[in-house]
């Protein structure tokens, strides 16, 4: 008999909020790629090497403040934390449109990273409070879909805004929605199911019982120090570092890569930049469903990253002489890199108890931020120094191959406590 889903309405209440919030966060970090392709460097006197560093500075701020944000979210309130973050990152994003010099731009990019650092781990903690193990990969995917879906529509909208107004106005207009959404967030969100007025007492009790039952089968971990020394956590930190090199080298510099050596306008570059994220959106939904169905997380991570690596290396081999073949391979690489996010972030809550899982996810995500910093900086530098994306394809493809190997050597968690002496095996 098929197990009945507890309070199916959770998906309709929680997921739109989660999706919109992360979508707005992603909008205000990724639109820098369009300003880079549209003339911010010429207007502010930014060299190609400095441009890659400015694009990457966001991730440096993002790296340092992941864990403090996760601890606050885990021990206090996701609702209060994200409310403040929404207002601050929307303000920083709009302020980017009025910068007049490089130091001001550098400071805003770094502060934007600091403010957004708490978003990902806090939202993963929020999801783990509301969804069970059998649902978590799909729930995580709806969160992270805010990434490719945002870049999908942002690529088109930003292209039109820049064409019609300019890069300054693009930043100003695209920062406002986060501030407006902060008000809606405050009135719509509750930290825990027990606070929800739209769930019955029976639904709350059933959900709490299911979440508690999951915790009983996970080996106790006393504190964050013990969790951070866990072999699998260390391997997943390194894996996500390497994976993020490929992802953010791709995200931040795709419009520039497409315009390199062509007479393509910003609107055309925007439409072409959107296609990989459409493919990624479809792939993420399919992969997360299959992962929850089989409860096999690793199987839906490493093969896809391998496909992404091979697609990047294929783009290098094709070269700039065949634009459409190279572009097709970039679409495949983008979809393959994004597809495993849901299963990947379902691994930690199934491996560590709730008292430390949020901090471990923050540590892993902070290492991803460091990889994002390295990836976006070096890819931007290689593109500028060589005048071609070929070297960056090798760099991103190699990083993904390392992440494949690290995923393969993560051992399945032995979480279940041994049966009591004299007890019959189940």
PDB file of N, CA, C and O in Angstrom, residues 257-258 260-262 314-327 387-390 393:
ATOM      1  N   UNK A 257      31.562  34.864 -22.846  1.00  0.00           N
ATOM      2  CA  UNK A 257      32.051  33.786 -23.718  1.00  0.00           C
ATOM      3  C   UNK A 257      31.282  33.789 -25.039  1.00  0.00           C
ATOM      4  O   UNK A 257      31.863  33.647 -26.121  1.00  0.00           O
ATOM      5  N   UNK A 258      29.963  33.957 -24.961  1.00  0.00           N
ATOM      6  CA  UNK A 258      29.146  33.926 -26.175  1.00  0.00           C
ATOM      7  C   UNK A 258      29.462  35.109 -27.094  1.00  0.00           C
ATOM      8  O   UNK A 258      29.445  34.977 -28.315  1.00  0.00           O
ATOM      9  N   UNK A 260      32.304  36.660 -27.263  1.00  0.00           N
ATOM     10  CA  UNK A 260      33.720  36.677 -27.633  1.00  0.00           C
ATOM     11  C   UNK A 260      33.909  36.368 -29.126  1.00  0.00           C
ATOM     12  O   UNK A 260      33.521  35.321 -29.623  1.00  0.00           O
ATOM     13  N   UNK A 261      34.503  37.311 -29.815  1.00  0.00           N
ATOM     14  CA  UNK A 261      34.812  37.076 -31.227  1.00  0.00           C
ATOM     15  C   UNK A 261      33.616  37.123 -32.151  1.00  0.00           C
ATOM     16  O   UNK A 261      33.715  36.757 -33.312  1.00  0.00           O
ATOM     17  N   UNK A 262      32.439  37.549 -31.657  1.00  0.00           N
ATOM     18  CA  UNK A 262      31.256  37.648 -32.520  1.00  0.00           C
ATOM     19  C   UNK A 262      30.697  39.061 -32.441  1.00  0.00           C
ATOM     20  O   UNK A 262      31.085  39.856 -31.586  1.00  0.00           O
ATOM     21  N   UNK A 314      34.798  18.732 -24.605  1.00  0.00           N
ATOM     22  CA  UNK A 314      34.352  18.689 -25.993  1.00  0.00           C
ATOM     23  C   UNK A 314      34.305  20.078 -26.616  1.00  0.00           C
ATOM     24  O   UNK A 314      34.686  20.262 -27.779  1.00  0.00           O
ATOM     25  N   UNK A 315      33.866  21.086 -25.845  1.00  0.00           N
ATOM     26  CA  UNK A 315      33.836  22.465 -26.337  1.00  0.00           C
ATOM     27  C   UNK A 315      35.243  22.953 -26.675  1.00  0.00           C
ATOM     28  O   UNK A 315      35.449  23.680 -27.651  1.00  0.00           O
ATOM     29  N   UNK A 316      36.201  22.537 -25.854  1.00  0.00           N
ATOM     30  CA  UNK A 316      37.607  22.900 -26.131  1.00  0.00           C
ATOM     31  C   UNK A 316      38.064  22.272 -27.451  1.00  0.00           C
ATOM     32  O   UNK A 316      38.691  22.939 -28.282  1.00  0.00           O
ATOM     33  N   UNK A 317      37.743  20.995 -27.646  1.00  0.00           N
ATOM     34  CA  UNK A 317      38.192  20.292 -28.851  1.00  0.00           C
ATOM     35  C   UNK A 317      37.527  20.850 -30.113  1.00  0.00           C
ATOM     36  O   UNK A 317      38.156  20.934 -31.173  1.00  0.00           O
ATOM     37  N   UNK A 318      36.252  21.233 -29.997  1.00  0.00           N
ATOM     38  CA  UNK A 318      35.540  21.797 -31.151  1.00  0.00           C
ATOM     39  C   UNK A 318      36.144  23.142 -31.543  1.00  0.00           C
ATOM     40  O   UNK A 318      36.301  23.470 -32.717  1.00  0.00           O
ATOM     41  N   UNK A 319      36.484  23.953 -30.499  1.00  0.00           N
ATOM     42  CA  UNK A 319      37.102  25.248 -30.756  1.00  0.00           C
ATOM     43  C   UNK A 319      36.097  26.291 -31.220  1.00  0.00           C
ATOM     44  O   UNK A 319      34.893  26.042 -31.304  1.00  0.00           O
ATOM     45  N   UNK A 320      36.607  27.465 -31.547  1.00  0.00           N
ATOM     46  CA  UNK A 320      35.745  28.591 -31.911  1.00  0.00           C
ATOM     47  C   UNK A 320      35.289  28.543 -33.361  1.00  0.00           C
ATOM     48  O   UNK A 320      34.478  29.363 -33.792  1.00  0.00           O
ATOM     49  N   UNK A 321      35.805  27.591 -34.127  1.00  0.00           N
ATOM     50  CA  UNK A 321      35.443  27.539 -35.549  1.00  0.00           C
ATOM     51  C   UNK A 321      34.011  27.057 -35.766  1.00  0.00           C
ATOM     52  O   UNK A 321      33.403  27.368 -36.773  1.00  0.00           O
ATOM     53  N   UNK A 322      33.490  26.293 -34.833  1.00  0.00           N
ATOM     54  CA  UNK A 322      32.114  25.798 -34.957  1.00  0.00           C
ATOM     55  C   UNK A 322      31.313  26.277 -33.751  1.00  0.00           C
ATOM     56  O   UNK A 322      31.196  25.589 -32.746  1.00  0.00           O
ATOM     57  N   UNK A 323      30.791  27.499 -33.859  1.00  0.00           N
ATOM     58  CA  UNK A 323      30.121  28.135 -32.727  1.00  0.00           C
ATOM     59  C   UNK A 323      28.942  27.308 -32.230  1.00  0.00           C
ATOM     60  O   UNK A 323      28.778  27.097 -31.019  1.00  0.00           O
ATOM     61  N   UNK A 324      28.102  26.809 -33.117  1.00  0.00           N
ATOM     62  CA  UNK A 324      26.863  26.152 -32.691  1.00  0.00           C
ATOM     63  C   UNK A 324      27.123  24.793 -32.044  1.00  0.00           C
ATOM     64  O   UNK A 324      26.427  24.409 -31.099  1.00  0.00           O
ATOM     65  N   UNK A 325      28.126  24.072 -32.510  1.00  0.00           N
ATOM     66  CA  UNK A 325      28.474  22.810 -31.858  1.00  0.00           C
ATOM     67  C   UNK A 325      29.018  23.075 -30.455  1.00  0.00           C
ATOM     68  O   UNK A 325      28.651  22.400 -29.483  1.00  0.00           O
ATOM     69  N   UNK A 326      29.894  24.073 -30.353  1.00  0.00           N
ATOM     70  CA  UNK A 326      30.447  24.438 -29.046  1.00  0.00           C
ATOM     71  C   UNK A 326      29.339  24.912 -28.102  1.00  0.00           C
ATOM     72  O   UNK A 326      29.308  24.553 -26.921  1.00  0.00           O
ATOM     73  N   UNK A 327      28.418  25.696 -28.636  1.00  0.00           N
ATOM     74  CA  UNK A 327      27.303  26.200 -27.831  1.00  0.00           C
ATOM     75  C   UNK A 327      26.415  25.054 -27.339  1.00  0.00           C
ATOM     76  O   UNK A 327      25.995  25.034 -26.176  1.00  0.00           O
ATOM     77  N   UNK A 387      42.192  35.722 -24.661  1.00  0.00           N
ATOM     78  CA  UNK A 387      41.296  36.189 -25.714  1.00  0.00           C
ATOM     79  C   UNK A 387      40.387  35.110 -26.251  1.00  0.00           C
ATOM     80  O   UNK A 387      39.748  35.268 -27.288  1.00  0.00           O
ATOM     81  N   UNK A 388      40.321  33.969 -25.539  1.00  0.00           N
ATOM     82  CA  UNK A 388      39.520  32.823 -25.979  1.00  0.00           C
ATOM     83  C   UNK A 388      39.073  32.040 -24.744  1.00  0.00           C
ATOM     84  O   UNK A 388      39.794  32.004 -23.735  1.00  0.00           O
ATOM     85  N   UNK A 389      37.904  31.384 -24.806  1.00  0.00           N
ATOM     86  CA  UNK A 389      37.455  30.573 -23.667  1.00  0.00           C
ATOM     87  C   UNK A 389      38.064  29.178 -23.616  1.00  0.00           C
ATOM     88  O   UNK A 389      37.756  28.409 -22.711  1.00  0.00           O
ATOM     89  N   UNK A 390      38.941  28.830 -24.548  1.00  0.00           N
ATOM     90  CA  UNK A 390      39.451  27.448 -24.636  1.00  0.00           C
ATOM     91  C   UNK A 390      40.127  26.992 -23.353  1.00  0.00           C
ATOM     92  O   UNK A 390      39.876  25.886 -22.849  1.00  0.00           O
ATOM     93  N   UNK A 393      37.672  26.282 -20.593  1.00  0.00           N
ATOM     94  CA  UNK A 393      36.947  25.013 -20.761  1.00  0.00           C
ATOM     95  C   UNK A 393      37.740  23.867 -20.134  1.00  0.00           C
ATOM     96  O   UNK A 393      37.185  23.005 -19.453  1.00  0.00           O
TER      97      UNK A 393
END
